[in-house]
XYZ file of C-alpha atoms in Angstrom:
387
model
C -20.263 -24.373 -15.880
C -20.480 -26.663 -18.870
C -17.306 -27.463 -20.748
C -17.372 -26.301 -24.352
C -16.949 -29.318 -26.613
C -15.761 -29.595 -30.194
C -15.983 -32.798 -32.223
C -13.831 -34.160 -35.032
C -15.586 -36.868 -37.050
C -18.986 -38.335 -36.264
C -20.857 -36.930 -39.252
C -23.873 -38.319 -41.062
C -23.795 -42.120 -41.263
C -21.214 -42.497 -38.495
C -22.332 -44.784 -35.654
C -19.969 -43.799 -32.868
C -20.283 -40.010 -33.235
C -23.892 -40.029 -32.083
C -22.948 -42.257 -29.143
C -20.260 -39.796 -28.062
C -22.681 -36.879 -28.308
C -25.311 -38.679 -26.239
C -22.727 -39.691 -23.647
C -21.318 -36.181 -23.374
C -24.795 -34.670 -23.005
C -26.196 -37.117 -20.448
C -24.939 -35.416 -17.282
C -25.052 -31.829 -18.487
C -21.292 -31.365 -18.175
C -20.627 -30.414 -21.822
C -22.097 -28.226 -24.518
C -21.280 -29.109 -28.121
C -20.421 -25.792 -29.776
C -18.213 -26.662 -32.761
C -17.277 -29.483 -35.074
C -15.463 -30.741 -38.130
C -17.700 -33.742 -38.637
C -16.384 -35.071 -41.932
C -13.504 -34.783 -44.374
C -16.236 -33.742 -46.806
C -17.038 -30.085 -45.961
C -20.597 -30.392 -47.283
C -21.257 -33.375 -44.997
C -19.716 -31.508 -42.076
C -21.950 -28.484 -42.681
C -25.053 -30.676 -43.044
C -24.274 -32.410 -39.750
C -23.768 -29.058 -38.067
C -27.161 -27.883 -39.262
C -28.812 -31.050 -37.930
C -27.187 -30.445 -34.549
C -28.199 -26.774 -34.467
C -24.676 -25.376 -34.341
C -23.757 -21.869 -35.458
C -22.646 -22.151 -39.124
C -19.405 -20.269 -38.477
C -18.353 -22.942 -35.977
C -18.816 -25.865 -38.325
C -15.522 -26.495 -40.104
C -14.285 -28.338 -43.180
C -11.222 -29.937 -41.575
C -9.793 -30.658 -38.142
C -6.954 -28.218 -38.817
C -9.456 -25.452 -39.500
C -11.406 -26.259 -36.342
C -8.343 -26.211 -34.093
C -6.792 -23.103 -35.654
C -9.981 -21.022 -35.657
C -11.141 -22.122 -32.231
C -7.714 -21.331 -30.798
C -8.039 -17.809 -32.243
C -11.316 -17.182 -30.415
C -11.402 -15.469 -27.011
C -10.668 -17.886 -24.176
C -14.190 -17.428 -22.837
C -15.683 -18.682 -26.136
C -13.357 -21.261 -27.618
C -13.826 -24.992 -27.175
C -12.113 -26.502 -24.142
C -12.327 -30.186 -25.002
C -12.026 -31.801 -28.420
C -13.562 -35.228 -28.985
C -12.018 -37.289 -31.792
C -14.368 -39.946 -33.184
C -12.740 -40.706 -36.538
C -11.458 -44.060 -37.876
C -8.196 -45.263 -36.309
C -5.825 -43.786 -38.881
C -7.206 -40.303 -38.171
C -6.717 -40.292 -34.391
C -3.091 -39.270 -33.997
C -2.771 -36.096 -36.086
C -5.814 -34.246 -34.675
C -5.081 -35.411 -31.116
C -1.488 -34.193 -31.340
C -2.460 -30.830 -32.834
C -5.254 -30.326 -30.301
C -2.980 -31.000 -27.340
C -0.257 -28.751 -28.728
C -2.878 -26.020 -29.245
C -3.952 -26.065 -25.606
C -7.054 -28.269 -25.750
C -7.899 -31.325 -23.674
C -8.820 -34.398 -25.693
C -11.231 -37.317 -25.683
C -10.318 -39.937 -28.278
C -12.030 -43.122 -29.353
C -10.120 -46.393 -29.041
C -7.688 -47.698 -30.117
C -5.790 -44.535 -29.358
C -3.720 -44.406 -32.560
C -2.823 -46.349 -35.693
C 0.400 -47.792 -34.238
C 2.348 -48.130 -31.003
C 4.956 -45.692 -32.330
C 2.250 -43.037 -32.760
C 0.906 -43.783 -29.271
C 4.364 -43.304 -27.751
C 4.746 -39.977 -29.555
C 1.299 -38.854 -28.402
C 2.191 -39.772 -24.809
C 5.272 -37.556 -25.068
C 3.168 -34.673 -26.415
C 0.631 -35.102 -23.620
C 3.376 -35.000 -20.997
C 5.046 -31.968 -22.567
C 1.825 -29.962 -22.843
C 0.421 -30.852 -19.418
C -3.036 -31.331 -20.936
C -5.530 -34.111 -20.153
C -6.658 -37.019 -22.326
C -9.444 -39.586 -21.951
C -9.826 -42.760 -23.995
C -13.277 -44.264 -24.485
C -12.826 -47.877 -23.423
C -16.531 -47.931 -22.698
C -16.923 -51.114 -20.726
C -14.877 -49.959 -17.746
C -17.653 -47.418 -17.143
C -20.261 -49.962 -16.009
C -21.033 -49.761 -12.270
C -20.718 -53.524 -11.809
C -17.350 -53.512 -13.554
C -16.293 -50.898 -10.993
C -17.659 -53.225 -8.307
C -15.685 -56.147 -9.733
C -12.487 -54.100 -9.686
C -13.109 -53.014 -6.085
C -13.843 -56.612 -5.063
C -10.578 -57.882 -6.521
C -8.610 -54.985 -5.011
C -10.079 -55.708 -1.561
C -8.516 -59.156 -1.560
C -11.887 -60.876 -1.146
C -11.092 -63.297 -3.982
C -7.582 -63.988 -2.710
C -4.686 -64.274 -5.127
C -5.918 -64.235 -8.706
C -5.119 -67.463 -10.537
C -7.205 -67.562 -13.707
C -8.969 -65.038 -15.940
C -11.246 -65.631 -18.922
C -12.456 -62.802 -21.133
C -14.431 -63.186 -24.338
C -16.036 -60.868 -26.849
C -18.104 -62.651 -29.522
C -19.747 -60.725 -32.354
C -21.366 -61.966 -35.540
C -21.814 -58.847 -37.648
C -18.826 -59.686 -39.896
C -19.696 -63.355 -40.412
C -20.221 -62.537 -44.098
C -18.196 -60.333 -46.463
C -20.012 -57.201 -45.313
C -17.252 -54.917 -46.583
C -18.327 -55.907 -50.088
C -21.436 -53.773 -49.554
C -20.441 -50.235 -50.513
C -23.124 -48.875 -48.170
C -21.630 -50.537 -45.085
C -19.121 -47.874 -44.065
C -18.412 -49.495 -40.691
C -17.410 -52.805 -42.248
C -15.512 -50.981 -44.981
C -13.032 -49.081 -42.842
C -12.780 -51.583 -39.981
C -11.543 -54.299 -42.343
C -9.223 -52.018 -44.327
C -5.605 -52.155 -43.069
C -4.920 -48.654 -44.407
C -7.606 -47.270 -42.077
C -7.872 -49.758 -39.214
C -4.218 -50.758 -38.793
C -2.614 -54.189 -38.629
C -5.483 -55.816 -36.709
C -9.156 -56.374 -37.410
C -11.152 -58.089 -34.671
C -8.238 -57.964 -32.244
C -7.910 -54.213 -32.717
C -11.628 -53.476 -32.761
C -12.927 -55.634 -29.889
C -9.906 -57.596 -28.654
C -8.526 -54.366 -27.215
C -11.741 -53.918 -25.224
C -11.437 -57.428 -23.787
C -7.763 -56.859 -22.969
C -8.471 -53.502 -21.321
C -11.332 -54.923 -19.249
C -9.165 -57.787 -18.004
C -6.309 -55.536 -16.889
C -8.660 -52.924 -15.411
C -10.611 -55.314 -13.194
C -7.760 -57.545 -12.070
C -5.093 -54.867 -11.675
C -2.715 -57.370 -13.305
C -0.760 -56.841 -16.488
C -0.145 -59.159 -19.415
C 3.544 -60.079 -19.535
C 3.572 -62.723 -22.277
C 1.047 -64.068 -24.761
C 0.503 -66.801 -27.324
C -1.996 -66.020 -30.090
C -3.916 -67.974 -32.705
C -5.157 -65.366 -35.186
C -7.485 -66.242 -38.063
C -9.128 -64.664 -41.089
C -12.214 -66.794 -41.628
C -14.258 -64.957 -44.274
C -12.727 -65.334 -47.771
C -11.374 -62.119 -49.254
C -11.043 -60.311 -45.938
C -7.763 -58.448 -45.419
C -7.583 -58.491 -41.607
C -8.225 -60.978 -38.812
C -11.839 -61.597 -37.865
C -11.272 -64.260 -35.201
C -8.688 -65.169 -32.591
C -7.817 -66.688 -29.243
C -4.938 -65.728 -26.968
C -3.278 -67.473 -24.017
C -2.026 -64.973 -21.465
C 0.552 -64.994 -18.697
C -0.106 -62.242 -16.177
C 1.833 -60.509 -13.457
C 1.559 -62.251 -10.092
C 1.608 -65.695 -11.658
C -1.954 -65.755 -13.004
C -2.852 -67.055 -16.446
C -5.702 -66.184 -18.757
C -7.541 -66.771 -22.012
C -8.851 -64.031 -24.316
C -11.219 -64.742 -27.208
C -12.364 -62.130 -29.728
C -14.337 -63.009 -32.829
C -16.582 -61.183 -35.275
C -17.696 -64.282 -37.178
C -19.879 -65.870 -34.467
C -23.104 -65.712 -36.474
C -25.992 -64.530 -34.305
C -23.813 -63.181 -31.505
C -24.300 -59.538 -30.584
C -22.065 -57.891 -27.970
C -21.937 -60.125 -24.915
C -18.519 -59.179 -23.603
C -17.902 -61.441 -20.603
C -15.239 -61.536 -17.879
C -14.626 -64.294 -15.334
C -11.962 -63.980 -12.644
C -10.966 -66.758 -10.230
C -8.776 -66.424 -7.159
C -7.755 -68.660 -4.253
C -10.872 -67.661 -2.259
C -13.576 -67.149 -4.868
C -14.506 -65.904 -8.307
C -16.635 -63.392 -10.190
C -18.575 -63.352 -13.427
C -19.789 -60.261 -15.321
C -21.315 -60.050 -18.772
C -22.581 -57.101 -20.767
C -25.948 -58.634 -21.686
C -26.768 -58.650 -17.945
C -24.546 -55.736 -17.063
C -26.451 -54.665 -13.938
C -25.491 -57.947 -12.238
C -22.168 -59.178 -10.870
C -22.137 -62.828 -9.810
C -19.662 -63.668 -7.050
C -18.933 -67.355 -6.457
C -17.611 -68.946 -3.263
C -16.368 -72.487 -2.653
C -18.215 -72.939 0.652
C -21.510 -71.060 0.264
C -24.066 -70.138 -2.390
C -23.201 -67.659 -5.107
C -24.296 -64.067 -4.575
C -25.520 -61.591 -7.147
C -24.626 -57.948 -6.622
C -26.812 -55.434 -8.412
C -26.281 -51.911 -9.702
C -27.645 -49.382 -7.197
C -27.487 -51.712 -4.201
C -26.749 -50.123 -0.840
C -23.827 -52.527 -0.364
C -21.762 -51.584 -3.437
C -18.348 -49.920 -3.405
C -17.827 -46.164 -3.558
C -16.625 -46.471 -7.162
C -19.758 -48.362 -8.227
C -22.023 -45.931 -6.386
C -20.292 -42.905 -7.934
C -21.008 -44.277 -11.410
C -24.684 -45.122 -10.778
C -27.459 -42.633 -11.536
C -30.758 -44.320 -10.682
C -32.127 -46.557 -7.887
C -31.653 -50.318 -7.951
C -33.936 -52.115 -10.397
C -33.826 -49.306 -12.952
C -31.448 -50.659 -15.621
C -28.436 -48.677 -16.714
C -26.575 -49.687 -19.830
C -24.095 -48.926 -22.575
C -24.838 -45.223 -22.967
C -24.579 -44.621 -19.224
C -21.287 -46.517 -19.079
C -19.993 -44.427 -21.978
C -21.229 -41.283 -20.240
C -19.338 -42.176 -17.067
C -16.075 -41.701 -18.932
C -17.149 -38.269 -20.166
C -18.489 -37.274 -16.746
C -15.433 -38.374 -14.775
C -13.182 -36.609 -17.277
C -15.273 -33.430 -16.955
C -15.154 -33.562 -13.150
C -11.388 -33.981 -13.287
C -10.997 -30.999 -15.637
C -13.313 -28.832 -13.548
C -11.340 -29.664 -10.411
C -8.130 -28.713 -12.213
C -9.649 -25.427 -13.414
C -10.620 -24.672 -9.811
C -7.157 -25.536 -8.518
C -8.515 -28.515 -6.599
C -7.459 -32.145 -6.444
C -9.742 -34.585 -8.245
C -10.994 -37.507 -6.164
C -10.063 -41.103 -7.072
C -13.599 -41.600 -8.406
C -13.213 -38.581 -10.702
C -9.846 -39.785 -12.009
C -11.243 -43.226 -12.780
C -11.369 -43.075 -16.571
C -9.146 -44.671 -19.242
C -6.228 -42.556 -20.367
C -2.878 -42.577 -22.111
C -1.528 -45.586 -20.202
C -4.508 -47.656 -21.388
C -3.957 -46.407 -24.913
C -0.293 -47.386 -24.913
C -0.986 -50.855 -23.549
C -3.827 -51.332 -26.025
C -1.564 -50.577 -28.973
C 1.141 -52.824 -27.500
C -1.468 -55.590 -27.238
C -2.429 -55.188 -30.897
C 1.140 -55.338 -32.141
C 2.155 -58.193 -29.819
C -0.896 -60.346 -30.553
C -0.457 -59.988 -34.317
C 3.273 -60.695 -34.050
C 2.565 -63.819 -32.020
C -0.117 -64.926 -34.470
C 2.384 -64.711 -37.317
C 5.234 -66.323 -35.394
C 6.167 -70.005 -35.259
C 7.584 -69.453 -31.785
C 4.125 -68.230 -30.556
C 4.920 -67.217 -26.945
C 5.842 -63.537 -27.253
C 6.953 -61.087 -24.570
C 4.767 -58.046 -23.982
C 6.834 -54.845 -24.489
C 7.731 -52.556 -21.625
C 5.366 -49.584 -21.598
C 6.176 -46.297 -19.878
C 3.563 -43.536 -19.949
């Protein structure tokens, strides 16, 4: 049976809300039945009408949604609540939803601060509920393949990692346009938090690096810049990384690379070989060897790992992309919840979605990279994270 889904945020004019709804709907695992789509009740109701929801299940606030849905019979109420608001509005609804007996999907970064993330982790543990975090890029089949390749030992001991995320959409003072809501809140420290580019896309690069390599950042040295005059938060930065196991890395995240779109790229080099994946050719994974020609692995190939195959929907040569990767997080979360409801153990492939541990490390990355950027000492220890 489909899981009944409620959504907080994602009303008219919101980019990511529509993406979440498409991702949740793709595999037929969820049915959107309720929502509080905006802090403006009129906007929330208008969005509900557009989506064809029953008027009585379209709410004016997240508190109203959670309280009234909790009061409904168990067979009717929402089971999962998706939170797609700006960063400063993640923690309170996520905490209340978990405490009210709902499972949660939340957009990244998980909270406004590391302190909030730690508190949310404690709530999650105390309630025994489930939480998924939409670090989208880990959902690509060839990212799964890259992770499996590294874990197999085929590349040997990992020595060097490069990850970069260049964007150009904030290369001008876009937040000065009152109609650009995305630029407005993402560059506002009261809504986005202490980081701009490093919080928005640097966390994606960081998460991708740790996910594929299985290594963790232990120390970093950051150069953080605000390039566009008048901007309140960073829009550009580069970070040197020291990783567990003795590897080192470089992370670049910028939103002022004029003309750049979203070509997130990861390169990993070990003692026996290397790999190269980039989002603009996301169905390909290039594997490089020192003693033979490079090979290109493709989504849907008969030779791919179980994890890559599990997250592929169509035959080789039929491109899958961002929406499918996003949907893989929703699908794997749904399969995990359904297994739990049935009293069964979820498979490793089902459990392969970002969660609270990723959220905690993402917030630790934000706070550590900004601290390093402001420090004269530069090299800064990564905090100990327990989830």
